Short mmCIF file of C-alpha atoms and ligand atoms in Angstrom, two decimals:
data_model
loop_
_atom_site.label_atom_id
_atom_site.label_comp_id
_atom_site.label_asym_id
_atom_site.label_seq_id
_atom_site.Cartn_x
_atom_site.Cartn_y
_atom_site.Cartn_z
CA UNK A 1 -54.25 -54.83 -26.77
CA UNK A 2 -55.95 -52.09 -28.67
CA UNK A 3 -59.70 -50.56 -28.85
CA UNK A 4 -60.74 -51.12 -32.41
CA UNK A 5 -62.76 -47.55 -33.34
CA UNK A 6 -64.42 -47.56 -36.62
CA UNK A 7 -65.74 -44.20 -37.55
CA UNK A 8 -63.11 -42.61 -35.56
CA UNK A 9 -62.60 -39.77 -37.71
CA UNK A 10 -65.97 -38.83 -37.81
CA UNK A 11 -68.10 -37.06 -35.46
CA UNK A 12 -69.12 -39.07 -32.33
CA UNK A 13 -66.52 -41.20 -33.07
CA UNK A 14 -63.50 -38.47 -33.07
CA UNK A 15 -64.79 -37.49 -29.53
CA UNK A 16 -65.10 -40.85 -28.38
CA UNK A 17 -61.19 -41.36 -29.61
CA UNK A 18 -60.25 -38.57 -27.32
CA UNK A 19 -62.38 -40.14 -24.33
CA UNK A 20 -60.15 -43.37 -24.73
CA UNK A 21 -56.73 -42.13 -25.26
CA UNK A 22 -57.55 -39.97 -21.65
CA UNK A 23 -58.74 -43.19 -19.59
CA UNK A 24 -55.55 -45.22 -21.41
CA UNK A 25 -56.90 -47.18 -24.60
CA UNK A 26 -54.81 -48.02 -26.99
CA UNK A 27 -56.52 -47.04 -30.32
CA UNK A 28 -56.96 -47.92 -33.80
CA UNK A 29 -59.12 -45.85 -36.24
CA UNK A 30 -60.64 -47.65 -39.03
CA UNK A 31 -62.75 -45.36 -41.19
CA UNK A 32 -62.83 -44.59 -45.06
CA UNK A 33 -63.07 -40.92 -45.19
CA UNK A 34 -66.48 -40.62 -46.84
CA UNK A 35 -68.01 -38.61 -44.62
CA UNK A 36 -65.05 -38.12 -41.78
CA UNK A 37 -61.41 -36.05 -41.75
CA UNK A 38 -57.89 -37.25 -41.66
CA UNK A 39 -57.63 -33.70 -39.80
CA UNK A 40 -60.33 -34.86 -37.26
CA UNK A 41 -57.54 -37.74 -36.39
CA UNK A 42 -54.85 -35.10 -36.00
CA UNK A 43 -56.58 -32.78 -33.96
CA UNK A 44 -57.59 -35.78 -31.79
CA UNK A 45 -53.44 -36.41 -31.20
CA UNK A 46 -52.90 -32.35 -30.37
CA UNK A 47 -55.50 -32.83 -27.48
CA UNK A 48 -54.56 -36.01 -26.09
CA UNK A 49 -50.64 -35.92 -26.76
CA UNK A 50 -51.18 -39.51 -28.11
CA UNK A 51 -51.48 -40.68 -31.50
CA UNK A 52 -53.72 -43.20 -32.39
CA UNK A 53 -52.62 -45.90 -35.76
CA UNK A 54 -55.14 -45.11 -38.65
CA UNK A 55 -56.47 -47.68 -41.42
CA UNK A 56 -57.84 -46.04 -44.25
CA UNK A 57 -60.33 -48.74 -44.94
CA UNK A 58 -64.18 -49.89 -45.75
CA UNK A 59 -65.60 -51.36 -43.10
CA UNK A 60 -67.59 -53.39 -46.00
CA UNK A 61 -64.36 -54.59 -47.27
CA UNK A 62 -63.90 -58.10 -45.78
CA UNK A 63 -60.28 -58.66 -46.79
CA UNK A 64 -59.42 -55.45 -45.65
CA UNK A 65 -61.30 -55.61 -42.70
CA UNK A 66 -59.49 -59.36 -41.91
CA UNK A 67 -55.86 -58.00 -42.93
CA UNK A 68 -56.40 -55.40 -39.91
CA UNK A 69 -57.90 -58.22 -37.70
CA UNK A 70 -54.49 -60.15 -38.28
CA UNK A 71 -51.91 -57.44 -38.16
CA UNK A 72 -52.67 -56.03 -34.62
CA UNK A 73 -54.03 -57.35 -31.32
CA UNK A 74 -57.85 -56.19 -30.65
CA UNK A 75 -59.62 -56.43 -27.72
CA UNK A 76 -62.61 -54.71 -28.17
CA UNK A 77 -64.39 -52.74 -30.90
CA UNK A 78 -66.31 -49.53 -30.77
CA UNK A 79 -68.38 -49.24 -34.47
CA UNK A 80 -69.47 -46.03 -35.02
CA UNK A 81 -69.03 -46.16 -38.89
CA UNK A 82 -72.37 -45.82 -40.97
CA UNK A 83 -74.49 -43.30 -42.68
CA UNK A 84 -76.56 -41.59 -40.47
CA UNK A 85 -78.81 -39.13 -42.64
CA UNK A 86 -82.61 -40.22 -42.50
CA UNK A 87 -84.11 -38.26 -45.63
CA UNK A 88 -80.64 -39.43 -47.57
CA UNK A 89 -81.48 -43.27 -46.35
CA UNK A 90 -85.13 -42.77 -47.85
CA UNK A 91 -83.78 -41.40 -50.98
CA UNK A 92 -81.29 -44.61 -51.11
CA UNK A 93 -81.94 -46.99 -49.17
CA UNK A 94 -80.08 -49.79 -50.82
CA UNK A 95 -76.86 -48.18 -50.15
CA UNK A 96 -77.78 -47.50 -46.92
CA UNK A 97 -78.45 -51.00 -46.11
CA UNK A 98 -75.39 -51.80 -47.81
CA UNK A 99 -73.22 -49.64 -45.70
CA UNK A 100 -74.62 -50.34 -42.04
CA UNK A 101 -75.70 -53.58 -42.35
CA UNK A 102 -72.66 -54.93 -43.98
CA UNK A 103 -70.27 -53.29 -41.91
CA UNK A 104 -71.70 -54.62 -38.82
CA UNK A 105 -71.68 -58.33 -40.41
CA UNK A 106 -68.12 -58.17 -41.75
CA UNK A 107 -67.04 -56.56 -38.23
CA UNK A 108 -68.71 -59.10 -36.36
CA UNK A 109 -67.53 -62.02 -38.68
CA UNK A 110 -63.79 -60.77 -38.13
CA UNK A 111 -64.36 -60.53 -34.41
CA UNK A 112 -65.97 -64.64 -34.20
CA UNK A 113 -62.71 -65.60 -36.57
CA UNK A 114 -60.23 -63.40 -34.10
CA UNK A 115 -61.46 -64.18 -30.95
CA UNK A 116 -62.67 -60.78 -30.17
CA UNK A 117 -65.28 -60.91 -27.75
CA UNK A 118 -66.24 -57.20 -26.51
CA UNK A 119 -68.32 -55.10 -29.13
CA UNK A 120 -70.13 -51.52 -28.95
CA UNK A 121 -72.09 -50.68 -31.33
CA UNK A 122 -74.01 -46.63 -32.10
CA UNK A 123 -77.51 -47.50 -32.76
CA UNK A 124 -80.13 -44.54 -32.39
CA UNK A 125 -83.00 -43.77 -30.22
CA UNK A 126 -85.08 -44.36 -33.94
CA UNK A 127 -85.13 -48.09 -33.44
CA UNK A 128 -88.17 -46.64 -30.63
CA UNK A 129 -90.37 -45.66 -33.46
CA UNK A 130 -93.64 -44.11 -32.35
CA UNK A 131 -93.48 -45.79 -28.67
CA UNK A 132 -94.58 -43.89 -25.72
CA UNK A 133 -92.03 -41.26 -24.14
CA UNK A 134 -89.82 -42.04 -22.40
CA UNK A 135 -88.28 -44.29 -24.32
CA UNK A 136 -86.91 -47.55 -22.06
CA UNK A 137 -84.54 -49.96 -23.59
CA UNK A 138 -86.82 -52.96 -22.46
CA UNK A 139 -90.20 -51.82 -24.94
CA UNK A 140 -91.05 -53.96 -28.11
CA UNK A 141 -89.32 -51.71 -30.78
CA UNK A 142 -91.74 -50.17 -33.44
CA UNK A 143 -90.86 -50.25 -36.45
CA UNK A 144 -88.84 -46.85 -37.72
CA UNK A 145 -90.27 -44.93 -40.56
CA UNK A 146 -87.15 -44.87 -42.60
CA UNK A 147 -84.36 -47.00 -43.74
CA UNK A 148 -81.38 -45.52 -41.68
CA UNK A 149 -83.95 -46.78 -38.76
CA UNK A 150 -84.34 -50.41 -39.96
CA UNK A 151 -80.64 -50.61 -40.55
CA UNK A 152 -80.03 -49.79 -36.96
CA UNK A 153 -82.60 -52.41 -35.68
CA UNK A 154 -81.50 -55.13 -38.10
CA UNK A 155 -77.58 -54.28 -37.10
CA UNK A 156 -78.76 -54.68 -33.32
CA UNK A 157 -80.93 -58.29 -33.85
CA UNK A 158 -77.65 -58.83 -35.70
CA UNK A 159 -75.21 -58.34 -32.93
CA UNK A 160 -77.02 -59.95 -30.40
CA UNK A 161 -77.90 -63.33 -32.49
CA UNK A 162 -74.08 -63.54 -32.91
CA UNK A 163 -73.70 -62.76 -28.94
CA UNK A 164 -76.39 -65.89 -28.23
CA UNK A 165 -74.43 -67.86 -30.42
CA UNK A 166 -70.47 -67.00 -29.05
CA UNK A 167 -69.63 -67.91 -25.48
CA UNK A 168 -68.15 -65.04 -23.62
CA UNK A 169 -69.42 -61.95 -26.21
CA UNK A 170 -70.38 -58.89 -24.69
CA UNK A 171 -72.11 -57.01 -26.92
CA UNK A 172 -73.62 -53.12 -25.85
CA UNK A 173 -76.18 -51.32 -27.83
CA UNK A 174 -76.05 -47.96 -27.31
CA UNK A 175 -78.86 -45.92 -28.18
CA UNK A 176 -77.88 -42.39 -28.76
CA UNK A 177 -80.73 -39.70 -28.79
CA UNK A 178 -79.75 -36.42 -30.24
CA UNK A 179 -75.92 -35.79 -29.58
CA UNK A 180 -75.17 -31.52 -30.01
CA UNK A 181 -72.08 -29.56 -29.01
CA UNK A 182 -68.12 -29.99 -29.76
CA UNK A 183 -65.39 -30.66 -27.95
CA UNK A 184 -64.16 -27.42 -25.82
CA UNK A 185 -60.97 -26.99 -26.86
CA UNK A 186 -62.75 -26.05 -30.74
CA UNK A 187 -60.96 -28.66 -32.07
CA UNK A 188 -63.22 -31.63 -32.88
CA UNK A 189 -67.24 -30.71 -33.90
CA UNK A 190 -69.34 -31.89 -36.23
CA UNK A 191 -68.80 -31.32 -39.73
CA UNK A 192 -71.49 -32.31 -42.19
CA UNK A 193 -70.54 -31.74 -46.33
CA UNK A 194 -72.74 -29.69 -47.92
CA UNK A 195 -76.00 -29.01 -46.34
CA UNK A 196 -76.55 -30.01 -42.82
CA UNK A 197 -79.03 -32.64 -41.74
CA UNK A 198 -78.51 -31.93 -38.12
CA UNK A 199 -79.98 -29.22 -36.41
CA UNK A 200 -77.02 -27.82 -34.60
CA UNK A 201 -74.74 -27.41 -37.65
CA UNK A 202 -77.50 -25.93 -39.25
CA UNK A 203 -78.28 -23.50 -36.83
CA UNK A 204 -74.63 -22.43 -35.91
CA UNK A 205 -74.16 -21.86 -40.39
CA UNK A 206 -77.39 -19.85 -40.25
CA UNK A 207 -75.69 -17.62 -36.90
CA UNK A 208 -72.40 -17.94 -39.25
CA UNK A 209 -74.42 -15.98 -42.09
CA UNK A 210 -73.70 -19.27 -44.21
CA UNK A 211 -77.09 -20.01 -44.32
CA UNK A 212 -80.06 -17.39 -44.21
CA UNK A 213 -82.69 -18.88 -41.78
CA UNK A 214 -83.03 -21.82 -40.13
CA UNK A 215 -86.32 -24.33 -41.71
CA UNK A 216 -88.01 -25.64 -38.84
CA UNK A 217 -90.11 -28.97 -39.81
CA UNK A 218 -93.53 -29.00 -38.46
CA UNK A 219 -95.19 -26.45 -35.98
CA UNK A 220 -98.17 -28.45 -35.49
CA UNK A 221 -97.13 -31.15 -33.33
CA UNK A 222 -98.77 -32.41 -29.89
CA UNK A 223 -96.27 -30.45 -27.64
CA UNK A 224 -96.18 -27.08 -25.86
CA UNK A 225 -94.68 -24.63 -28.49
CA UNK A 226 -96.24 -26.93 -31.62
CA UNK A 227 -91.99 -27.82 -32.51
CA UNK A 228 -90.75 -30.97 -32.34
CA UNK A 229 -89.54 -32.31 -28.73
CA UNK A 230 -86.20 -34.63 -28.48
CA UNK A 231 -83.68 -34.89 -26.25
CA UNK A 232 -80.42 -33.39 -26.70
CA UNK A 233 -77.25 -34.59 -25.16
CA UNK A 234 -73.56 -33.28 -25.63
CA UNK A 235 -71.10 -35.08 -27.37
CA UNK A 236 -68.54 -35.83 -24.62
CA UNK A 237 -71.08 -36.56 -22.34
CA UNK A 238 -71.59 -39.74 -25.34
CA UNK A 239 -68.17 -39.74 -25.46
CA UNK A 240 -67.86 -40.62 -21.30
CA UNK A 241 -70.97 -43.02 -21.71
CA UNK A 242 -68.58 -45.42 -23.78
CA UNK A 243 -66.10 -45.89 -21.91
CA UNK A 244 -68.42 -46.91 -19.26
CA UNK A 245 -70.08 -49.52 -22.07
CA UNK A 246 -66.43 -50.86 -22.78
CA UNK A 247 -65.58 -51.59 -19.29
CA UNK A 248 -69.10 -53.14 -19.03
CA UNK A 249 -68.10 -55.63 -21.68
CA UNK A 250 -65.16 -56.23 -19.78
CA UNK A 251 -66.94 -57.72 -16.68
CA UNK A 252 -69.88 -58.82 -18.07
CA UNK A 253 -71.05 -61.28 -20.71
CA UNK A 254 -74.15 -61.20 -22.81
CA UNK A 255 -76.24 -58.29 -24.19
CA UNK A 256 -76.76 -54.89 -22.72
CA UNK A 257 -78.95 -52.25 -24.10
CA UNK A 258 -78.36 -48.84 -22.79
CA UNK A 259 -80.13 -45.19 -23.78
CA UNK A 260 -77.83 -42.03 -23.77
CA UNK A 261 -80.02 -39.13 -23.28
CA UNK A 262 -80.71 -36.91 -20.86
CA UNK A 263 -83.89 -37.64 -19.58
CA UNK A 264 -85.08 -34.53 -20.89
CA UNK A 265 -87.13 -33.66 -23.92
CA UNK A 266 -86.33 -29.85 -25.49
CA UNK A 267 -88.63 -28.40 -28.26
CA UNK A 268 -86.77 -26.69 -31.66
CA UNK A 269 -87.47 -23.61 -30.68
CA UNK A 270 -86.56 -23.76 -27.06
CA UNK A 271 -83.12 -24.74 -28.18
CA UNK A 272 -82.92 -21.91 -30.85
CA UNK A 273 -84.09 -19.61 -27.86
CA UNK A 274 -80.95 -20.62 -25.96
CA UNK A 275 -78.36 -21.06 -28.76
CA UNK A 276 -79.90 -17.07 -29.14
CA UNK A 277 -79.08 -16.40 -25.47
CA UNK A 278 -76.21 -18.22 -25.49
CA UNK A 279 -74.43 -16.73 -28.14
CA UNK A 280 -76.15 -12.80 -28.53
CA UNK A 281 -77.42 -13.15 -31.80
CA UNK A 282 -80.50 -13.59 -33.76
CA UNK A 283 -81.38 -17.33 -35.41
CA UNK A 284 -84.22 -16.25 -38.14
CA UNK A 285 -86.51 -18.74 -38.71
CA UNK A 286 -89.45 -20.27 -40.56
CA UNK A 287 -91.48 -23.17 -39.84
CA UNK A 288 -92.32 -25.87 -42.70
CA UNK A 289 -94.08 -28.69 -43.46
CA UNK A 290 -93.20 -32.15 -41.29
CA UNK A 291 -90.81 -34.15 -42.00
CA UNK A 292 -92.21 -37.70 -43.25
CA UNK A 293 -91.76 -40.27 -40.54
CA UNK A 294 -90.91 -37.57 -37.69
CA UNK A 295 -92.39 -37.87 -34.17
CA UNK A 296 -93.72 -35.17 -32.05
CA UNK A 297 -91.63 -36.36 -28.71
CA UNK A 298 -88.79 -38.30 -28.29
CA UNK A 299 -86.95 -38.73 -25.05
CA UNK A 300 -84.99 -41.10 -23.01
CA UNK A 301 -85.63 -42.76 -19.69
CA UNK A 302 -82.13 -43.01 -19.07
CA UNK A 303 -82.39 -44.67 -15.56
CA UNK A 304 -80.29 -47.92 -17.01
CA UNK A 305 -77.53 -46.50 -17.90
CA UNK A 306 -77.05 -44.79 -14.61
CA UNK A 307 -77.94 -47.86 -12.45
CA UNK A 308 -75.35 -50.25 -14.65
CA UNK A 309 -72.97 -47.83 -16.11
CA UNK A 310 -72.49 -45.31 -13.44
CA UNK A 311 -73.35 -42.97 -15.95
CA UNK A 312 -75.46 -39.68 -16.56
CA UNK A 313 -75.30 -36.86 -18.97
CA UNK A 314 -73.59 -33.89 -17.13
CA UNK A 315 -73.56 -31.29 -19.77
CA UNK A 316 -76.41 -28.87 -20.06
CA UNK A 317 -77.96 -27.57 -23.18
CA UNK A 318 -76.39 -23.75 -22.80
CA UNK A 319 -72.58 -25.86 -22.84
CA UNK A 320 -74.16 -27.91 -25.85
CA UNK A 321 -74.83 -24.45 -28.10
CA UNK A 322 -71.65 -22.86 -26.61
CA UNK A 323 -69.36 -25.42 -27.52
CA UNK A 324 -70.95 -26.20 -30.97
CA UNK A 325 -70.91 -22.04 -31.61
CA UNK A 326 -67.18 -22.09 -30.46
CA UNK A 327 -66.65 -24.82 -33.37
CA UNK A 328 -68.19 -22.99 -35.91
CA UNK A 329 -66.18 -19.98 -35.24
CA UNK A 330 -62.99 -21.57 -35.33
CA UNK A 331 -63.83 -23.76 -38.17
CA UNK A 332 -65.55 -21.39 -40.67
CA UNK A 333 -65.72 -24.11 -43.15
CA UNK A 334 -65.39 -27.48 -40.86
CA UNK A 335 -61.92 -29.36 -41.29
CA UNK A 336 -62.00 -28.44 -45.18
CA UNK A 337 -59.80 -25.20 -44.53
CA UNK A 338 -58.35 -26.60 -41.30
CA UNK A 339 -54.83 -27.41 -40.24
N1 NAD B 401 -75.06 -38.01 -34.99
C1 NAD B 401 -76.25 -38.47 -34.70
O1 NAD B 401 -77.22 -37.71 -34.62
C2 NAD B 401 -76.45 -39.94 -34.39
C3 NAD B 401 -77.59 -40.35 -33.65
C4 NAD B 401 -77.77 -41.71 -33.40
C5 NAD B 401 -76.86 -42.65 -33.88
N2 NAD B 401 -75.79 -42.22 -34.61
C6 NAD B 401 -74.86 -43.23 -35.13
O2 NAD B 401 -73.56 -42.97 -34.62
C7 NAD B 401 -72.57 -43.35 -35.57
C8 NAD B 401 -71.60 -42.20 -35.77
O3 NAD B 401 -72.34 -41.06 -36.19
P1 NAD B 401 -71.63 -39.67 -36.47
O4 NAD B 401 -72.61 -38.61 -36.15
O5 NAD B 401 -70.30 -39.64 -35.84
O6 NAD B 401 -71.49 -39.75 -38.06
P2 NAD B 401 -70.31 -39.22 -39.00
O7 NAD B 401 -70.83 -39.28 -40.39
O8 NAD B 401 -69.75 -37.95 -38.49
O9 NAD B 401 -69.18 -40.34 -38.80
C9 NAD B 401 -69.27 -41.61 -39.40
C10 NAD B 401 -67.86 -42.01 -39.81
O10 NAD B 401 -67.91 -43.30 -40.38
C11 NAD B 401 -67.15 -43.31 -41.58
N3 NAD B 401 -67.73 -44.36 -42.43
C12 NAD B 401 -68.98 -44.45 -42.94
N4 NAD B 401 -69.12 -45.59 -43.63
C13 NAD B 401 -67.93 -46.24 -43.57
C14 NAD B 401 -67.45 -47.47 -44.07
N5 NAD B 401 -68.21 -48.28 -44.82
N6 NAD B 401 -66.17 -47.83 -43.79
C15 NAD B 401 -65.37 -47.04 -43.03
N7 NAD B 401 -65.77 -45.87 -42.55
C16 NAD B 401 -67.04 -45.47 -42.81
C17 NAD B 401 -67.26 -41.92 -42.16
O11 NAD B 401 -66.17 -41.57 -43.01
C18 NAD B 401 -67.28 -41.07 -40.88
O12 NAD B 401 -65.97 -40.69 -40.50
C19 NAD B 401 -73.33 -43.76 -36.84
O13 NAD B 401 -73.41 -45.17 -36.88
C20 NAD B 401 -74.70 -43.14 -36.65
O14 NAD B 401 -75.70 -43.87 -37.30
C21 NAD B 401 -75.56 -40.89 -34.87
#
């Protein structure tokens, strides 16, 4: 029986690959390359000496999606695949919608016809909207400024109708806050195409000399420093909090909703201070206008997840801007140039 992972080859989803082949999953990658690396999948195979089978498919794709359904035996499935950029979901929605609410349907729709009863899904700590920190997974859910947002909610009413209405699903929602960092080995990071919506990658190209300073959105916000406050939480540390939500699936029926944060809300420039610490050198900077539809504080109460899963976040925000700076270095130009 195999772990169905779609998005494998991109970010969180590469890392979570390597998290599974260590605790001894079986995996399958689905993911269409749009925004993820073949590479990504062979780098995950040098670190784990075991090679997971790939699809090349659209999770939208409902044939596709059933002929991989049919040809192997899946136990569970991990979906990770989706658009994640908020200012590219305003600019088109539709085919964000498209994307990450399809995907989930089709996904689901093979799992009901195949008797697959144990889902995770990656929604976002955005499906919080404006609430009041910290965010816990049992508050009415405001609605998000921004389609990527909506497509997240709609994708989790989604899964857990179709939980309600099949005996014996276990469904997880995970809802990431802001993941940072890379896999230590410099193998597996993030690597966004063309210019980064993520703060890390855009702060390890302007260290890089790839970019020139770093735009900061908003100095004028109701916390301490006037930046932005969220809660940043390293990528293997998401990684580990899966494979706690898969064996919850395993053991336990219904609907779990689980934050993965840290507890612990950061401002912008407090992490620039430490990636600058961290690292020796100099992030220049300049602070803009806000971002429509950002929030001045966003952090988890991530008590759940530690009383049901077993699971905290371990890594501290020093490792997160180490291991995304060792990335950078050994990826100048993300898998594009890499073997
Ligand atoms: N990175 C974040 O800050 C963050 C925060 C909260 C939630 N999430 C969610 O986590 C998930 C993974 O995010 P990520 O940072 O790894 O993004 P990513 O862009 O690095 O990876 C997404 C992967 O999905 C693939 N993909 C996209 N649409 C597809 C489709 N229709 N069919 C097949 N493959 C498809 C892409 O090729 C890519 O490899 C997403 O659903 C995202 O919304 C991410």
């Amino acid at each position: 029986m195999a772990i169905l992972v779609t998005g494998g080859a991109g970010y969180i989803g590469s890392h979570t690959c390597v998290a599974l082949l260590e605790a001894g999953y079986r995996v399958i990658i689905a993911d269409n390359l749009c925004r993820g690396s073949a590479k990504a999948i062979k780098r995950i195979e040098c670190i784990t000496g075991k090679k997971p089978a790939f699809y090349c498919l659209d999770v939208t794709d409902a044939a596709a999606v059933d002929g991989l359904f049919a040809a192997n035996k899946i136990d569970s499935v991990l979906h990770f695949a989706g658009f994640k950029a908020v200012g590219e979901s305003v600019a088109k929605p539709l085919l964000y919608y498209y994307n990450n609410v399809v995907g989930t349907m089709v996904l689901a729709g093979a799992c009901q016809k195949y008797g697959v009863q144990h889902f995770v899904y990656s929604s976002s700590a955005t499906v919080y909207g404006p609430n009041k920190v910290p965010f816990r997974e049992d508050m009415l859910l405001l609605p998000a400024a921004n389609p990527y947002g909506e497509t997240k909610a709609i994708s989790e009413r989604i899964l857990t109708d179709a939980a309600k209405a099949n005996k014996g699903w276990s469904v997880v929602l995970l809802r990431y806050f802001n993941p940072l960092g890379a896999h230590e080995s410099g193998l597996l990071g993030e690597d966004p195409a063309g210019v980064p919506s993520n703060l890390m990658p855009y702060i390890t190209q302007v260290a890089a000399g790839k970019r020139e300073r770093l735009y900061i959105f908003g100095g004028d916000y109701n916390t301490p420093d006037g930046t932005g406050v969220r809660d940043y939480i390293h990528v293997m540390d998401l990684a580990a909090g899966h494979v706690r939500a898969l064996e919850k699936t395993k053991s336990s029926p219904g609907v779990h909703i689980y934050n993965l944060g840290s507890g612990v809300g950061y401002s912008v420039l407090e992490l620039v201070r430490t990636f600058e610490q961290v690292t020796g050198i100099a992030i220049p900077y300049e602070i803009t206008g806000r971002r429509p539809g950002d929030i001045d504080i966003c952090y988890a109460d991530p008590g759940k997840a530690y009383r049901e899963l077993g699971w905290k976040a371990g890594k501290t925000l020093a490792e997160m801007c180490r291991d995304a700076w060792r990335w950078q270095q050994a990826n100048p130009e993300g898998y594009a140039t890499a073997e």
